[in-house]
Structures are given as C-alpha cells and as structure tokens.
Short mmCIF file of C-alpha atoms in Angstrom, two decimals:
data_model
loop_
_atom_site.label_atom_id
_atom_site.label_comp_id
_atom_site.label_asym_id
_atom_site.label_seq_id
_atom_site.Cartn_x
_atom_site.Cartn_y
_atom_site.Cartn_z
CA UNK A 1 33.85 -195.87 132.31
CA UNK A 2 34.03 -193.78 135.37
CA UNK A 3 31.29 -196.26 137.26
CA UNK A 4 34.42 -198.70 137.05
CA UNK A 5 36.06 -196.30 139.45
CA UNK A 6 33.54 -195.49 141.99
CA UNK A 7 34.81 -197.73 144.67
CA UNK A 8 38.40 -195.92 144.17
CA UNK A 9 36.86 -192.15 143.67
CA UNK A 10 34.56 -192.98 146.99
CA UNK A 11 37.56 -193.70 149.07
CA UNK A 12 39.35 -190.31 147.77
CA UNK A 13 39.57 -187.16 149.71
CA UNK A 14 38.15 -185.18 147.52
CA UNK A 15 34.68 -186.81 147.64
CA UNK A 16 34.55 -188.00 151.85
CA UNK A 17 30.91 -187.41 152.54
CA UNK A 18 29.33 -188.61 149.59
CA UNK A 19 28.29 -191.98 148.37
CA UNK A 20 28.91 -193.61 145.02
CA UNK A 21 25.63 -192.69 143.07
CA UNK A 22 26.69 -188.85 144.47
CA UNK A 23 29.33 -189.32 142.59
CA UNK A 24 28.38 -190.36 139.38
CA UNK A 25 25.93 -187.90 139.45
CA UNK A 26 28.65 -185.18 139.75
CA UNK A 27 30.20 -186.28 136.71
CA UNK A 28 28.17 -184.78 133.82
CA UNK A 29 29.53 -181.72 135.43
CA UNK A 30 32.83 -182.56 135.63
CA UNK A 31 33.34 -184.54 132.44
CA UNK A 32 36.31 -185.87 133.46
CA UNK A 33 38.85 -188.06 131.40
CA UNK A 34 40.95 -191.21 132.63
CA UNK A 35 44.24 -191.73 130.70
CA UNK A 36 46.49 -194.76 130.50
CA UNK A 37 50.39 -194.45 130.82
CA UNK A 38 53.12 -197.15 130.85
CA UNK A 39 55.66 -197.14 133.44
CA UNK A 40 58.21 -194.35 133.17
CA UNK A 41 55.73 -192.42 131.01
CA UNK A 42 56.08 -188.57 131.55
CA UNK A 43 52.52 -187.95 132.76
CA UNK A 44 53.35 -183.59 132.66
CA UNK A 45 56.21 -181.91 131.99
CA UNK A 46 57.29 -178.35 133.84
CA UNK A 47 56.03 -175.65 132.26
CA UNK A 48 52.85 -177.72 130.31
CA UNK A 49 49.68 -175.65 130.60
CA UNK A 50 47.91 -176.87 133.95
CA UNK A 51 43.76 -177.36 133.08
CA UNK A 52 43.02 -180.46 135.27
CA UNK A 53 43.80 -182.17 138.96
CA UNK A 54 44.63 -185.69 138.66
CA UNK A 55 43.63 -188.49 140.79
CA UNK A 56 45.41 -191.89 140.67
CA UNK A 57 43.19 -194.63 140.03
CA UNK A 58 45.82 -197.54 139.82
CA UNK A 59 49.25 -197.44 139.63
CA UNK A 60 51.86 -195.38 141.45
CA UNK A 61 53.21 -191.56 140.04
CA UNK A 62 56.03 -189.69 141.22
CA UNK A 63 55.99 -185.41 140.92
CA UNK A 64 59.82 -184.18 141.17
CA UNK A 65 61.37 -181.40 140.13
CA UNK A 66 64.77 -181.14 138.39
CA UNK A 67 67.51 -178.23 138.90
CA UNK A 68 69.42 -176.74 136.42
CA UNK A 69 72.27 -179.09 137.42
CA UNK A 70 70.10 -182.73 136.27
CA UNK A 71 69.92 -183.32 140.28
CA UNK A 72 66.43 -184.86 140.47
CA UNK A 73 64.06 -183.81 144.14
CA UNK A 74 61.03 -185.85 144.62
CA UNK A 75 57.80 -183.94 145.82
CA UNK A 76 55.96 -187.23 146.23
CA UNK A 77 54.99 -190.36 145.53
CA UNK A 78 51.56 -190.97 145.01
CA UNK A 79 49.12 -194.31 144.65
CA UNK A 80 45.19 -195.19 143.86
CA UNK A 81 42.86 -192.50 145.39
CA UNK A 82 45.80 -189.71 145.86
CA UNK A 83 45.31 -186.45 144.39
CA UNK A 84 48.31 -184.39 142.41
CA UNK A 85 47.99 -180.63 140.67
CA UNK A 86 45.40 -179.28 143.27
CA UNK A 87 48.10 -176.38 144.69
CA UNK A 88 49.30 -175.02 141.81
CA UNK A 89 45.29 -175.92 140.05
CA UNK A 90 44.15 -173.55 143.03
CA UNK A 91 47.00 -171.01 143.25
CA UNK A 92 45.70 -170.43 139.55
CA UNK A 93 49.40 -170.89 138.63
CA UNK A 94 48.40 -171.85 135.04
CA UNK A 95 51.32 -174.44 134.41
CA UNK A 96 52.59 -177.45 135.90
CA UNK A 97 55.89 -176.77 138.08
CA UNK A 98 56.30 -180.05 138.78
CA UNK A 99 57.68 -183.15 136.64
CA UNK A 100 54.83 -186.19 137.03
CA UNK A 101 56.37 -189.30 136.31
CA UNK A 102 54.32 -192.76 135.84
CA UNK A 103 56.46 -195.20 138.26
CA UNK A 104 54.39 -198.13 136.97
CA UNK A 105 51.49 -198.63 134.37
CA UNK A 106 48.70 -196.43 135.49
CA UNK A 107 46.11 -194.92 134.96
CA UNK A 108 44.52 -191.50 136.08
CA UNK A 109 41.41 -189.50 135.93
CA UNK A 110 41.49 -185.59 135.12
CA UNK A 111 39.11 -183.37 136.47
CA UNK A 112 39.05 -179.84 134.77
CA UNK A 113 40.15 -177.10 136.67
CA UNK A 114 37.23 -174.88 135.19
CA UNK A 115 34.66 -177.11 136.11
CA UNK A 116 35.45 -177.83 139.71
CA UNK A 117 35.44 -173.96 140.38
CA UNK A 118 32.29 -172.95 138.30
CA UNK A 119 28.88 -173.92 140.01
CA UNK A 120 27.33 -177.22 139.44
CA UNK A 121 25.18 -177.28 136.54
CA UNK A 122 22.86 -179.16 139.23
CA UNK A 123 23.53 -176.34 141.92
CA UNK A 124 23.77 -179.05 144.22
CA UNK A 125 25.12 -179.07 148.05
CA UNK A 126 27.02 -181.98 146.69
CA UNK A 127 29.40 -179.87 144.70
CA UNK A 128 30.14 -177.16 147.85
CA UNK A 129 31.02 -180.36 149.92
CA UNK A 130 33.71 -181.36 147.31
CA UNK A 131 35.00 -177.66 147.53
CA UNK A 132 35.19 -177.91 150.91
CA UNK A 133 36.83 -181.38 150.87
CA UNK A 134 39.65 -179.57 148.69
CA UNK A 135 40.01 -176.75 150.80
CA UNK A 136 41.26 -179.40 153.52
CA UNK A 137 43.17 -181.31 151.30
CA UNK A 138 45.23 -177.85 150.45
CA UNK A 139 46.00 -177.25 153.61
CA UNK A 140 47.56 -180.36 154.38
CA UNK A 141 49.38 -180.45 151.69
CA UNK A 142 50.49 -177.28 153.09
CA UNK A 143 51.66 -178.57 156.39
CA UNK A 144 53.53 -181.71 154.85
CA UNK A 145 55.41 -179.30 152.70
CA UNK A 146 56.35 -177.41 155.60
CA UNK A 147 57.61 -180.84 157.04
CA UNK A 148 59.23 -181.18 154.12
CA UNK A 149 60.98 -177.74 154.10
CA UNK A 150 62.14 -178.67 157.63
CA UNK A 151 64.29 -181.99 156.38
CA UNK A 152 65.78 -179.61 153.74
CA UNK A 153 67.25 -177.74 156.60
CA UNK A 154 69.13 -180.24 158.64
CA UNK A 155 72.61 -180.73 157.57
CA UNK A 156 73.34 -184.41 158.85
CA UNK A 157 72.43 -187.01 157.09
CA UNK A 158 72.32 -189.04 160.50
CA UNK A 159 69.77 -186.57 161.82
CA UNK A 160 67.42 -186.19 158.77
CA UNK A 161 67.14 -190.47 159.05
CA UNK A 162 66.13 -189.65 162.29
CA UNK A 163 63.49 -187.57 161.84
CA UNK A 164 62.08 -188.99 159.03
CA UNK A 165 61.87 -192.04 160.78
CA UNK A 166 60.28 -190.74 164.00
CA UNK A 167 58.15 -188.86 162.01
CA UNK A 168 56.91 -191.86 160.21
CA UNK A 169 56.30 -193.81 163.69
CA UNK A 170 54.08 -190.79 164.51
CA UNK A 171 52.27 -190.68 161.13
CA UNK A 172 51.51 -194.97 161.87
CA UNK A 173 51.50 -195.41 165.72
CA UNK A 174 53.72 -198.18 165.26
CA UNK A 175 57.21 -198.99 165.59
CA UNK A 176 57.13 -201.22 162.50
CA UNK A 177 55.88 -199.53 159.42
CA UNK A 178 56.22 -199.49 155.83
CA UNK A 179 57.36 -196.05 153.85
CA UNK A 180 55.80 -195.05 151.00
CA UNK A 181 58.99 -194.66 148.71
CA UNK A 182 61.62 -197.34 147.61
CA UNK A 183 65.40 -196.33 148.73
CA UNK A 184 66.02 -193.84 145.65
CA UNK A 185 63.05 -192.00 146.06
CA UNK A 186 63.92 -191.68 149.90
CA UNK A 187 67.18 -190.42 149.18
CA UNK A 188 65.86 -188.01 146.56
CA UNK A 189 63.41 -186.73 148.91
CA UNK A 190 65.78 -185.87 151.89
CA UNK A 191 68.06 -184.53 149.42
CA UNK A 192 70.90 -187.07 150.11
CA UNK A 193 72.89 -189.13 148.34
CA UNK A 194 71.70 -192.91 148.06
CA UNK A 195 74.96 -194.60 148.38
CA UNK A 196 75.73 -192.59 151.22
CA UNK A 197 72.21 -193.39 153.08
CA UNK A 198 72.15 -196.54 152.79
CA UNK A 199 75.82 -197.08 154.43
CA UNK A 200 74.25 -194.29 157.03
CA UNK A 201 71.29 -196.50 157.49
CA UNK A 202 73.59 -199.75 158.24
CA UNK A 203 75.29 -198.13 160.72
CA UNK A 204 72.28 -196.73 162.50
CA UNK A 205 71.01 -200.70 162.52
CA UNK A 206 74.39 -201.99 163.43
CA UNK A 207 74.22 -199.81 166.81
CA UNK A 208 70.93 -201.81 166.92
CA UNK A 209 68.55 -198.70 166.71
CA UNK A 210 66.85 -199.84 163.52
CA UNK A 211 66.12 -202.91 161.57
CA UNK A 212 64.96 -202.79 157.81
CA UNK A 213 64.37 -204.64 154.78
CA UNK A 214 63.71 -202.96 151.32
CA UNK A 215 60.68 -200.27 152.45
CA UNK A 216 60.03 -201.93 156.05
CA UNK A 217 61.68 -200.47 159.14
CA UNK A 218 61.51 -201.37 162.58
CA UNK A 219 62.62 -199.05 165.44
CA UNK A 220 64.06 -200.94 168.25
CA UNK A 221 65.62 -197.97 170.51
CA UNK A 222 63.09 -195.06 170.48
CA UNK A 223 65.27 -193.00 172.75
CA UNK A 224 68.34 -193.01 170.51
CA UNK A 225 66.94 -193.01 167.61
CA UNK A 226 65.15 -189.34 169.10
CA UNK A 227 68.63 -188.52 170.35
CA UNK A 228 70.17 -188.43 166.87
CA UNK A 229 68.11 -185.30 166.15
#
C-alpha cells in the first residue's frame, strides 16, 4: 500500500534527502496507516487525542479553528505531500487544537507520534535525517504563523489585501500567481468578511492595481499596491 505513495512521500519535506527504497525501508518502523475521507469529512476534531502527523497524499484538507461565537479562522489549507499535526505532535500537546476538515475526497497517511521520536528499530542515519527534516519544517511553520499573526493585526481590510498580495508576489517571484485558497478560505484567513472583500477587491482592480479571476491575481501597479500598506 504505502509503495503506491512513494513518488508523493519522496517529494515531502519530511523525507528531502532520501530516495524511495529509503523510504520504504523506514516504514516497518513507522507502521503508518493511510485513511480515506469524503469531502467535508471531519478528519479531527478539537480536543481528539493527538497520536499521529498526517501527510496528504491526494486531496486537499483545511485545519481551522472555531470561537465560541461559530466564527470559523482557517490555519491552512493543505494539498498532496503537505504535512499537518507536527507543532502541536512536537510541543507534546497531546490533543488536536485544531479542526481538520477534508475539502475534497482524500486520503492521508498517519505516522505515529511515538514512533517518529523513539530510535529506529534499524538505528539507521536515515531516521536522524527525517528528525532533522522536521526540525526545519517546525520552524517554518513557525515563521508563517508569525506572518500570519501580523495580518491579524492590521485593521484595514484595504491594507491586509495588500499585504497578502505582496507577500504572495514575494513567496512566487511573479506578478501573476495563483493562491492557495478559494475566496472563503481567503476571507477566513485574514479574518474578514467575504462579502466585504470581494467588493474591497473590485475596487482595488477598478483603480487598475489588480486583476483576478477566481484564485488567479495579477498585480499591475506594484507601487500602489505597496502604498496601500
């Protein structure tokens, strides 16, 4: 089953540096197991006891978190070789504090916690590279929190377009790019309301600063568009 997924694991952060066959011989140790889910299938619920990291093998999942008022805030999206659990997996948190949410049919492979941190039953160099591997993966999840914190904080809606938007230009190097979240995830994620971003969004492209259609945007004026926050 898992030799299915070897060209998706192999392309996955948490295995860079090692080829396929090092990878299926990791996973007697790992043992992990993939699971199916239809779309809009809760994948883990807040407060579930946390014994695995999940990668995505196919598909697309959403983690968000809920407040006590129903308003819904989306962590991230997340697509075939994307990790989701590892921070709170590492933090030794026990539980999941996120919502996962399948966004279409897919399907994902558990790795237990307890036998990622325990030593290979090979005591191979193969397993300390994967370790290392997550190590870097933490900490950039880290710093794209911290990015994320930093929306959270500006007040206009105008401005958090903005920098999302520049932000996005720097992540691709391009000044047409696709984002990796439909409208109502966007809006969820900057904390906005939809209805009001998308009018917000029409009047950034009417002052001919933007173009867009569904996910795709296109910055035409760079130096307003950096002006507006």
């Amino acid at each position: 089953m898992v030799q299915k997924w070897l060209p998706i694991l192999s392309r996955c952060g948490m295995f860079d540096g090692l080829t396929e066959p090092d990878i299926l011989d990791l996973m007697p140790c790992f043992q992990p197991v993939a699971k199916a889910f239809a779309k809009d299938d809760v994948i883990c619920r807040v407060g579930d006891p946390q014994d695995s990291i999940g990668i995505v093998l196919d598909g697309e999942i959403t983690v968000q978190k809920e407040d006590y008022s129903g308003n819904r805030l989306i962590i991230g999206t997340f697509g075939p070789t994307d990790i989701f659990g590892e921070v709170p997996a590492f933090a030794r948190v026990g539980f999941w504090p996120n919502m996962v949410v399948a966004n279409t049919r897919c399907q994902v492979l558990f790795f237990p916690i307890e036998k990622y941190l325990k030593p290979c039953c090979k005591v191979c160099n193969a397993h300390q590279l994967l370790i290392e591997n997550m190590l870097r993966i933490v900490a950039r999840k880290a710093l794209i929190m911290n990015s994320r914190i930093s929306y959270l904080k500006i007040k206009s809606m105008r401005e958090k377009l903005a920098a999302f938007l520049v932000e996005q230009y720097q992540v691709t190097g391009n000044r047409t790019f696709m984002i990796p979240m439909n409208r109502e995830q966007l809006a969820d994620y900057l904390n906005v309301s939809r209805p009001s971003m998308s009018r917000e969004l029409g009047r950034i492209r009417d002052e001919g600063v933007i173009d867009f259609y569904r996910s795709s945007f296109t910055i035409k004026d760079m130096d307003a568009l950096r002006q507006m926050h």
